[in-house]
Amino acid sequence: MENISDKIQKIRSEYGDKALVPEDLNSDPIQQFESWLADAIEVEASEPNAMAISTVDTENKPRSRYVLFKNIVNDSLVFHTHYESSKAKEINNNPNVSGIFFWPEIYRQIRFEGVASIADSKVSDEYFKSRPRGGQLSAWASHQSEEIEGREILEERIKELEKEFEGKEIPRPEFWGGYLIDVHHWEFWQGRKNRTHDRFSYSKVDTEWKTVRLSP
Ligand SMILES: Cc1cc2nc3c(=O)[nH]c(=O)nc-3n(C[C@H](O)[C@H](O)[C@H](O)COP(=O)(O)O)c2cc1C
């Protein structure tokens, strides 16, 4: 059987050749992000709002995982999770996070760096209400990031909760909700032919955004 190195060597994607020029960039990176996300949704990119978020643990070891970007509130990016999960403990200890979106369908990547904080309960309640009942129950049932002996424990817990909440609105558990990421650095990457990609970063200087082109 062909080994993985040989398989990888055969992969050689070209990244289109759509130019990203300074004139196309919105002076506000949040609007630029919104416009690129809208493009990704338009082309039906797979999981367009999935973003990888990196945190550091108490020993400064970086850890990454995907979460779903759900909203923009006060110019901050919102995602939701368990407030006792590993990521939440890491954010509590060090709120500096970085994140990344990748939309291969349009050869675009967005990176960002910012500071995370717990969202207002209104933001979390609003989103929790919009979740399908199954997602609401699993938020209650899961001790996210903790070791669990078997899947049946989770399934049993969900069955119990289904009975408990039968015919009732499911409230948001206090241990589950949103985080806001206040982004102070963004980078927009447009893949180009022969790896001559276009990259622009935005850094916040006082209250202004400074934009520069970066070498690919
Ligand atoms: C596409 C995708 C989206 C995800 N979205 C979320 C999310 O919005 N919130 C969440 O807590 N976990 C989400 N997860 C699961 C996380 O990646 C992760 O397994 C979980 O949050 C536990 O991470 P932690 O132990 O570092 O806290 C998602 C996973 C994938 C693959």
PDB file of C-alpha atoms and ligand atoms in Angstrom:
ATOM      1  CA  MET A   1       0.000   0.000   0.000  1.00  0.00           C
ATOM      2  CA  GLU A   2       1.163   3.494  -0.824  1.00  0.00           C
ATOM      3  CA  ASN A   3       2.476   5.201   2.315  1.00  0.00           C
ATOM      4  CA  ILE A   4       1.137   8.488   3.606  1.00  0.00           C
ATOM      5  CA  SER A   5       4.206  10.508   2.509  1.00  0.00           C
ATOM      6  CA  ASP A   6       3.709   9.362  -1.079  1.00  0.00           C
ATOM      7  CA  LYS A   7       0.011  10.210  -0.906  1.00  0.00           C
ATOM      8  CA  ILE A   8       0.745  13.673   0.461  1.00  0.00           C
ATOM      9  CA  GLN A   9       3.401  14.328  -2.177  1.00  0.00           C
ATOM     10  CA  LYS A  10       0.769  13.895  -4.876  1.00  0.00           C
ATOM     11  CA  ILE A  11      -1.455  16.589  -3.402  1.00  0.00           C
ATOM     12  CA  ARG A  12      -0.728  19.861  -5.104  1.00  0.00           C
ATOM     13  CA  SER A  13      -3.652  22.265  -4.967  1.00  0.00           C
ATOM     14  CA  GLU A  14      -3.570  25.563  -6.747  1.00  0.00           C
ATOM     15  CA  TYR A  15      -5.399  28.303  -4.905  1.00  0.00           C
ATOM     16  CA  GLY A  16      -7.192  30.140  -7.722  1.00  0.00           C
ATOM     17  CA  ASP A  17      -5.953  33.550  -8.703  1.00  0.00           C
ATOM     18  CA  LYS A  18      -8.386  36.068  -7.327  1.00  0.00           C
ATOM     19  CA  ALA A  19      -6.460  39.140  -6.252  1.00  0.00           C
ATOM     20  CA  LEU A  20      -6.878  40.832  -2.899  1.00  0.00           C
ATOM     21  CA  VAL A  21      -5.889  44.466  -3.243  1.00  0.00           C
ATOM     22  CA  PRO A  22      -5.892  47.260  -0.632  1.00  0.00           C
ATOM     23  CA  GLU A  23      -8.793  48.992  -2.406  1.00  0.00           C
ATOM     24  CA  ASP A  24     -10.973  45.930  -1.750  1.00  0.00           C
ATOM     25  CA  LEU A  25     -10.317  45.971   1.977  1.00  0.00           C
ATOM     26  CA  ASN A  26     -12.867  47.530   4.249  1.00  0.00           C
ATOM     27  CA  SER A  27     -11.245  49.921   6.729  1.00  0.00           C
ATOM     28  CA  ASP A  28     -13.117  48.031   9.457  1.00  0.00           C
ATOM     29  CA  PRO A  29     -11.850  44.420   9.820  1.00  0.00           C
ATOM     30  CA  ILE A  30     -15.146  43.265  11.357  1.00  0.00           C
ATOM     31  CA  GLN A  31     -16.929  44.314   8.169  1.00  0.00           C
ATOM     32  CA  GLN A  32     -14.214  42.675   6.104  1.00  0.00           C
ATOM     33  CA  PHE A  33     -14.698  39.472   8.111  1.00  0.00           C
ATOM     34  CA  GLU A  34     -18.484  39.651   7.659  1.00  0.00           C
ATOM     35  CA  SER A  35     -18.113  40.100   3.932  1.00  0.00           C
ATOM     36  CA  TRP A  36     -15.755  37.113   3.597  1.00  0.00           C
ATOM     37  CA  LEU A  37     -17.975  34.937   5.774  1.00  0.00           C
ATOM     38  CA  ALA A  38     -20.962  35.941   3.617  1.00  0.00           C
ATOM     39  CA  ASP A  39     -18.963  34.875   0.519  1.00  0.00           C
ATOM     40  CA  ALA A  40     -18.171  31.522   2.162  1.00  0.00           C
ATOM     41  CA  ILE A  41     -21.866  30.979   2.971  1.00  0.00           C
ATOM     42  CA  GLU A  42     -22.806  32.016  -0.583  1.00  0.00           C
ATOM     43  CA  VAL A  43     -20.575  29.328  -2.123  1.00  0.00           C
ATOM     44  CA  GLU A  44     -21.937  26.796   0.409  1.00  0.00           C
ATOM     45  CA  ALA A  45     -18.542  26.214   1.993  1.00  0.00           C
ATOM     46  CA  SER A  46     -18.579  23.290   4.385  1.00  0.00           C
ATOM     47  CA  GLU A  47     -19.157  24.459   8.005  1.00  0.00           C
ATOM     48  CA  PRO A  48     -18.419  28.093   7.066  1.00  0.00           C
ATOM     49  CA  ASN A  49     -18.696  29.327  10.660  1.00  0.00           C
ATOM     50  CA  ALA A  50     -16.317  26.724  12.131  1.00  0.00           C
ATOM     51  CA  MET A  51     -13.285  28.367  13.655  1.00  0.00           C
ATOM     52  CA  ALA A  52     -10.329  26.814  15.407  1.00  0.00           C
ATOM     53  CA  ILE A  53      -9.590  28.536  18.710  1.00  0.00           C
ATOM     54  CA  SER A  54      -6.297  28.238  20.537  1.00  0.00           C
ATOM     55  CA  THR A  55      -5.769  28.831  24.222  1.00  0.00           C
ATOM     56  CA  VAL A  56      -2.865  28.070  26.541  1.00  0.00           C
ATOM     57  CA  ASP A  57      -3.018  25.858  29.599  1.00  0.00           C
ATOM     58  CA  THR A  58      -1.492  26.704  32.981  1.00  0.00           C
ATOM     59  CA  GLU A  59       1.901  25.460  31.775  1.00  0.00           C
ATOM     60  CA  ASN A  60       1.669  27.690  28.697  1.00  0.00           C
ATOM     61  CA  LYS A  61       1.114  24.702  26.441  1.00  0.00           C
ATOM     62  CA  PRO A  62      -1.062  25.723  23.492  1.00  0.00           C
ATOM     63  CA  ARG A  63      -4.299  23.804  22.834  1.00  0.00           C
ATOM     64  CA  SER A  64      -6.617  24.160  19.834  1.00  0.00           C
ATOM     65  CA  ARG A  65     -10.099  22.994  18.971  1.00  0.00           C
ATOM     66  CA  TYR A  66     -12.907  23.972  16.626  1.00  0.00           C
ATOM     67  CA  VAL A  67     -15.956  25.862  17.856  1.00  0.00           C
ATOM     68  CA  LEU A  68     -18.786  27.487  15.946  1.00  0.00           C
ATOM     69  CA  PHE A  69     -18.737  31.240  15.491  1.00  0.00           C
ATOM     70  CA  LYS A  70     -22.284  32.347  16.283  1.00  0.00           C
ATOM     71  CA  ASN A  71     -22.587  36.108  16.383  1.00  0.00           C
ATOM     72  CA  ILE A  72     -20.945  39.505  16.521  1.00  0.00           C
ATOM     73  CA  VAL A  73     -21.720  41.461  19.678  1.00  0.00           C
ATOM     74  CA  ASN A  74     -20.070  44.815  20.397  1.00  0.00           C
ATOM     75  CA  ASP A  75     -17.639  44.105  17.565  1.00  0.00           C
ATOM     76  CA  SER A  76     -16.560  40.879  19.311  1.00  0.00           C
ATOM     77  CA  LEU A  77     -16.801  37.333  17.970  1.00  0.00           C
ATOM     78  CA  VAL A  78     -19.133  35.060  19.945  1.00  0.00           C
ATOM     79  CA  PHE A  79     -18.962  31.309  20.493  1.00  0.00           C
ATOM     80  CA  HIS A  80     -20.702  29.131  23.071  1.00  0.00           C
ATOM     81  CA  THR A  81     -19.385  26.369  25.264  1.00  0.00           C
ATOM     82  CA  HIS A  82     -19.323  24.741  28.686  1.00  0.00           C
ATOM     83  CA  TYR A  83     -17.946  27.103  31.329  1.00  0.00           C
ATOM     84  CA  GLU A  84     -16.142  24.245  33.105  1.00  0.00           C
ATOM     85  CA  SER A  85     -14.583  22.745  29.980  1.00  0.00           C
ATOM     86  CA  SER A  86     -10.821  22.692  29.522  1.00  0.00           C
ATOM     87  CA  LYS A  87     -10.973  25.654  27.150  1.00  0.00           C
ATOM     88  CA  ALA A  88     -13.008  27.670  29.658  1.00  0.00           C
ATOM     89  CA  LYS A  89     -10.522  26.945  32.448  1.00  0.00           C
ATOM     90  CA  GLU A  90      -7.703  27.962  30.119  1.00  0.00           C
ATOM     91  CA  ILE A  91      -9.425  31.225  29.170  1.00  0.00           C
ATOM     92  CA  ASN A  92     -10.098  31.920  32.824  1.00  0.00           C
ATOM     93  CA  ASN A  93      -6.402  31.532  33.522  1.00  0.00           C
ATOM     94  CA  ASN A  94      -5.216  33.388  30.401  1.00  0.00           C
ATOM     95  CA  PRO A  95      -7.794  35.170  28.238  1.00  0.00           C
ATOM     96  CA  ASN A  96      -5.462  35.595  25.252  1.00  0.00           C
ATOM     97  CA  VAL A  97      -6.724  33.481  22.375  1.00  0.00           C
ATOM     98  CA  SER A  98      -6.058  33.117  18.689  1.00  0.00           C
ATOM     99  CA  GLY A  99      -8.315  31.689  16.063  1.00  0.00           C
ATOM    100  CA  ILE A 100      -8.607  30.798  12.426  1.00  0.00           C
ATOM    101  CA  PHE A 101     -11.181  30.202   9.699  1.00  0.00           C
ATOM    102  CA  PHE A 102     -10.340  28.408   6.444  1.00  0.00           C
ATOM    103  CA  TRP A 103     -12.619  28.305   3.427  1.00  0.00           C
ATOM    104  CA  PRO A 104     -10.846  26.129   0.837  1.00  0.00           C
ATOM    105  CA  GLU A 105     -13.733  26.615  -1.616  1.00  0.00           C
ATOM    106  CA  ILE A 106     -12.711  30.260  -2.053  1.00  0.00           C
ATOM    107  CA  TYR A 107      -9.048  29.888  -1.106  1.00  0.00           C
ATOM    108  CA  ARG A 108      -9.337  32.163   1.901  1.00  0.00           C
ATOM    109  CA  GLN A 109      -8.099  32.102   5.454  1.00  0.00           C
ATOM    110  CA  ILE A 110      -8.733  34.549   8.295  1.00  0.00           C
ATOM    111  CA  ARG A 111      -6.612  34.556  11.432  1.00  0.00           C
ATOM    112  CA  PHE A 112      -7.204  36.619  14.513  1.00  0.00           C
ATOM    113  CA  GLU A 113      -5.803  37.294  17.962  1.00  0.00           C
ATOM    114  CA  GLY A 114      -7.791  38.730  20.821  1.00  0.00           C
ATOM    115  CA  VAL A 115      -8.951  38.584  24.384  1.00  0.00           C
ATOM    116  CA  ALA A 116     -11.862  36.392  25.470  1.00  0.00           C
ATOM    117  CA  SER A 117     -14.398  37.179  28.159  1.00  0.00           C
ATOM    118  CA  ILE A 118     -17.679  35.656  29.318  1.00  0.00           C
ATOM    119  CA  ALA A 119     -20.638  37.030  27.384  1.00  0.00           C
ATOM    120  CA  ASP A 120     -23.530  38.809  28.975  1.00  0.00           C
ATOM    121  CA  SER A 121     -26.171  36.285  30.108  1.00  0.00           C
ATOM    122  CA  LYS A 122     -28.598  37.903  27.645  1.00  0.00           C
ATOM    123  CA  VAL A 123     -26.367  36.890  24.719  1.00  0.00           C
ATOM    124  CA  SER A 124     -26.117  33.311  26.025  1.00  0.00           C
ATOM    125  CA  ASP A 125     -29.838  33.034  26.830  1.00  0.00           C
ATOM    126  CA  GLU A 126     -30.825  34.287  23.410  1.00  0.00           C
ATOM    127  CA  TYR A 127     -28.634  31.752  21.650  1.00  0.00           C
ATOM    128  CA  PHE A 128     -29.584  28.885  23.977  1.00  0.00           C
ATOM    129  CA  LYS A 129     -33.256  29.521  23.250  1.00  0.00           C
ATOM    130  CA  SER A 130     -32.593  29.259  19.519  1.00  0.00           C
ATOM    131  CA  ARG A 131     -30.950  25.815  19.849  1.00  0.00           C
ATOM    132  CA  PRO A 132     -32.924  22.695  18.976  1.00  0.00           C
ATOM    133  CA  ARG A 133     -34.121  20.844  22.095  1.00  0.00           C
ATOM    134  CA  GLY A 134     -31.567  18.068  21.530  1.00  0.00           C
ATOM    135  CA  GLY A 135     -28.710  20.573  21.710  1.00  0.00           C
ATOM    136  CA  GLN A 136     -30.209  22.155  24.815  1.00  0.00           C
ATOM    137  CA  LEU A 137     -30.407  18.780  26.545  1.00  0.00           C
ATOM    138  CA  SER A 138     -26.870  17.829  25.594  1.00  0.00           C
ATOM    139  CA  ALA A 139     -25.601  21.110  27.070  1.00  0.00           C
ATOM    140  CA  TRP A 140     -27.206  20.021  30.374  1.00  0.00           C
ATOM    141  CA  ALA A 141     -26.045  16.423  30.110  1.00  0.00           C
ATOM    142  CA  SER A 142     -22.384  16.787  29.193  1.00  0.00           C
ATOM    143  CA  HIS A 143     -19.585  17.444  31.684  1.00  0.00           C
ATOM    144  CA  GLN A 144     -17.539  18.687  28.757  1.00  0.00           C
ATOM    145  CA  SER A 145     -13.849  17.681  28.712  1.00  0.00           C
ATOM    146  CA  GLU A 146     -14.175  15.324  31.706  1.00  0.00           C
ATOM    147  CA  GLU A 147     -13.459  11.616  31.371  1.00  0.00           C
ATOM    148  CA  ILE A 148     -16.614   9.557  30.888  1.00  0.00           C
ATOM    149  CA  GLU A 149     -16.728   5.784  31.251  1.00  0.00           C
ATOM    150  CA  GLY A 150     -19.165   5.084  28.444  1.00  0.00           C
ATOM    151  CA  ARG A 151     -21.492   6.721  25.966  1.00  0.00           C
ATOM    152  CA  GLU A 152     -24.478   5.094  27.710  1.00  0.00           C
ATOM    153  CA  ILE A 153     -23.936   7.377  30.731  1.00  0.00           C
ATOM    154  CA  LEU A 154     -24.543  10.409  28.515  1.00  0.00           C
ATOM    155  CA  GLU A 155     -27.508   8.775  26.782  1.00  0.00           C
ATOM    156  CA  GLU A 156     -29.093   7.809  30.129  1.00  0.00           C
ATOM    157  CA  ARG A 157     -28.631  11.330  31.441  1.00  0.00           C
ATOM    158  CA  ILE A 158     -30.320  12.749  28.334  1.00  0.00           C
ATOM    159  CA  LYS A 159     -33.276  10.384  28.809  1.00  0.00           C
ATOM    160  CA  GLU A 160     -33.643  11.515  32.438  1.00  0.00           C
ATOM    161  CA  LEU A 161     -33.490  15.157  31.400  1.00  0.00           C
ATOM    162  CA  GLU A 162     -36.056  14.590  28.647  1.00  0.00           C
ATOM    163  CA  LYS A 163     -38.473  13.394  31.352  1.00  0.00           C
ATOM    164  CA  GLU A 164     -37.537  16.179  33.740  1.00  0.00           C
ATOM    165  CA  PHE A 165     -38.192  18.874  31.144  1.00  0.00           C
ATOM    166  CA  GLU A 166     -41.129  17.214  29.374  1.00  0.00           C
ATOM    167  CA  GLY A 167     -43.630  19.842  28.244  1.00  0.00           C
ATOM    168  CA  LYS A 168     -41.451  22.619  29.674  1.00  0.00           C
ATOM    169  CA  GLU A 169     -39.114  25.181  28.213  1.00  0.00           C
ATOM    170  CA  ILE A 170     -35.509  24.128  28.862  1.00  0.00           C
ATOM    171  CA  PRO A 171     -33.621  26.860  30.707  1.00  0.00           C
ATOM    172  CA  ARG A 172     -29.965  27.586  29.946  1.00  0.00           C
ATOM    173  CA  PRO A 173     -27.694  25.888  32.475  1.00  0.00           C
ATOM    174  CA  GLU A 174     -25.576  28.436  34.333  1.00  0.00           C
ATOM    175  CA  PHE A 175     -22.484  26.419  33.478  1.00  0.00           C
ATOM    176  CA  TRP A 176     -23.003  26.865  29.731  1.00  0.00           C
ATOM    177  CA  GLY A 177     -22.898  30.025  27.624  1.00  0.00           C
ATOM    178  CA  GLY A 178     -21.057  32.378  25.358  1.00  0.00           C
ATOM    179  CA  TYR A 179     -17.637  33.953  25.160  1.00  0.00           C
ATOM    180  CA  LEU A 180     -16.835  37.197  23.371  1.00  0.00           C
ATOM    181  CA  ILE A 181     -13.495  37.579  21.643  1.00  0.00           C
ATOM    182  CA  ASP A 182     -12.374  41.170  21.372  1.00  0.00           C
ATOM    183  CA  VAL A 183      -9.993  40.962  18.416  1.00  0.00           C
ATOM    184  CA  HIS A 184      -6.971  43.278  18.272  1.00  0.00           C
ATOM    185  CA  HIS A 185      -5.192  41.660  15.330  1.00  0.00           C
ATOM    186  CA  TRP A 186      -6.623  40.226  12.105  1.00  0.00           C
ATOM    187  CA  GLU A 187      -5.070  38.710   9.016  1.00  0.00           C
ATOM    188  CA  PHE A 188      -6.852  38.115   5.717  1.00  0.00           C
ATOM    189  CA  TRP A 189      -5.233  35.651   3.329  1.00  0.00           C
ATOM    190  CA  GLN A 190      -6.243  35.112  -0.259  1.00  0.00           C
ATOM    191  CA  GLY A 191      -4.600  32.091  -1.926  1.00  0.00           C
ATOM    192  CA  ARG A 192      -2.984  32.851  -5.288  1.00  0.00           C
ATOM    193  CA  LYS A 193      -1.207  30.897  -8.026  1.00  0.00           C
ATOM    194  CA  ASN A 194       2.230  29.440  -7.328  1.00  0.00           C
ATOM    195  CA  ARG A 195       1.946  30.340  -3.640  1.00  0.00           C
ATOM    196  CA  THR A 196       2.092  34.092  -4.369  1.00  0.00           C
ATOM    197  CA  HIS A 197      -0.712  34.662  -1.901  1.00  0.00           C
ATOM    198  CA  ASP A 198      -2.071  38.070  -0.893  1.00  0.00           C
ATOM    199  CA  ARG A 199      -2.033  38.774   2.848  1.00  0.00           C
ATOM    200  CA  PHE A 200      -3.137  41.841   4.756  1.00  0.00           C
ATOM    201  CA  SER A 201      -3.120  42.344   8.501  1.00  0.00           C
ATOM    202  CA  TYR A 202      -5.010  44.838  10.650  1.00  0.00           C
ATOM    203  CA  SER A 203      -3.577  45.815  14.034  1.00  0.00           C
ATOM    204  CA  LYS A 204      -5.302  48.059  16.480  1.00  0.00           C
ATOM    205  CA  VAL A 205      -3.233  51.130  17.319  1.00  0.00           C
ATOM    206  CA  ASP A 206      -5.113  53.086  19.998  1.00  0.00           C
ATOM    207  CA  THR A 207      -8.559  53.202  18.437  1.00  0.00           C
ATOM    208  CA  GLU A 208      -7.436  53.054  14.793  1.00  0.00           C
ATOM    209  CA  TRP A 209      -6.786  50.011  12.624  1.00  0.00           C
ATOM    210  CA  LYS A 210      -3.435  49.951  10.828  1.00  0.00           C
ATOM    211  CA  THR A 211      -3.392  47.773   7.706  1.00  0.00           C
ATOM    212  CA  VAL A 212      -0.260  46.343   6.110  1.00  0.00           C
ATOM    213  CA  ARG A 213       0.475  43.921   3.295  1.00  0.00           C
ATOM    214  CA  LEU A 214       2.497  40.882   4.330  1.00  0.00           C
ATOM    215  CA  SER A 215       4.776  38.746   2.232  1.00  0.00           C
ATOM    216  CA  PRO A 216       3.207  35.346   1.534  1.00  0.00           C
TER     217      PRO A 216
HETATM  218  C1  LIG B   1     -16.878  21.854  13.496  1.00  0.00           C
HETATM  219  C2  LIG B   1     -16.873  21.772  15.003  1.00  0.00           C
HETATM  220  C3  LIG B   1     -17.599  22.694  15.734  1.00  0.00           C
HETATM  221  C4  LIG B   1     -17.601  22.647  17.122  1.00  0.00           C
HETATM  222  N1  LIG B   1     -18.277  23.608  17.812  1.00  0.00           N
HETATM  223  C5  LIG B   1     -18.209  23.635  19.161  1.00  0.00           C
HETATM  224  C6  LIG B   1     -18.803  24.724  19.875  1.00  0.00           C
HETATM  225  O1  LIG B   1     -19.383  25.663  19.313  1.00  0.00           O
HETATM  226  N2  LIG B   1     -18.694  24.711  21.236  1.00  0.00           N
HETATM  227  C7  LIG B   1     -18.038  23.708  21.906  1.00  0.00           C
HETATM  228  O2  LIG B   1     -17.986  23.764  23.132  1.00  0.00           O
HETATM  229  N3  LIG B   1     -17.452  22.691  21.243  1.00  0.00           N
HETATM  230  C8  LIG B   1     -17.512  22.629  19.891  1.00  0.00           C
HETATM  231  N4  LIG B   1     -16.901  21.603  19.204  1.00  0.00           N
HETATM  232  C9  LIG B   1     -16.177  20.565  19.976  1.00  0.00           C
HETATM  233  C10 LIG B   1     -14.792  21.123  20.354  1.00  0.00           C
HETATM  234  O3  LIG B   1     -13.927  21.065  19.235  1.00  0.00           O
HETATM  235  C11 LIG B   1     -14.145  20.394  21.546  1.00  0.00           C
HETATM  236  O4  LIG B   1     -14.083  19.016  21.300  1.00  0.00           O
HETATM  237  C12 LIG B   1     -14.893  20.620  22.857  1.00  0.00           C
HETATM  238  O5  LIG B   1     -15.387  21.942  22.969  1.00  0.00           O
HETATM  239  C13 LIG B   1     -13.974  20.347  24.067  1.00  0.00           C
HETATM  240  O6  LIG B   1     -12.848  21.204  24.000  1.00  0.00           O
HETATM  241  P1  LIG B   1     -11.935  21.495  25.287  1.00  0.00           P
HETATM  242  O7  LIG B   1     -11.761  20.167  25.997  1.00  0.00           O
HETATM  243  O8  LIG B   1     -10.652  22.030  24.761  1.00  0.00           O
HETATM  244  O9  LIG B   1     -12.658  22.478  26.157  1.00  0.00           O
HETATM  245  C14 LIG B   1     -16.884  21.609  17.806  1.00  0.00           C
HETATM  246  C15 LIG B   1     -16.175  20.673  17.060  1.00  0.00           C
HETATM  247  C16 LIG B   1     -16.174  20.752  15.683  1.00  0.00           C
HETATM  248  C17 LIG B   1     -15.372  19.729  14.896  1.00  0.00           C
END
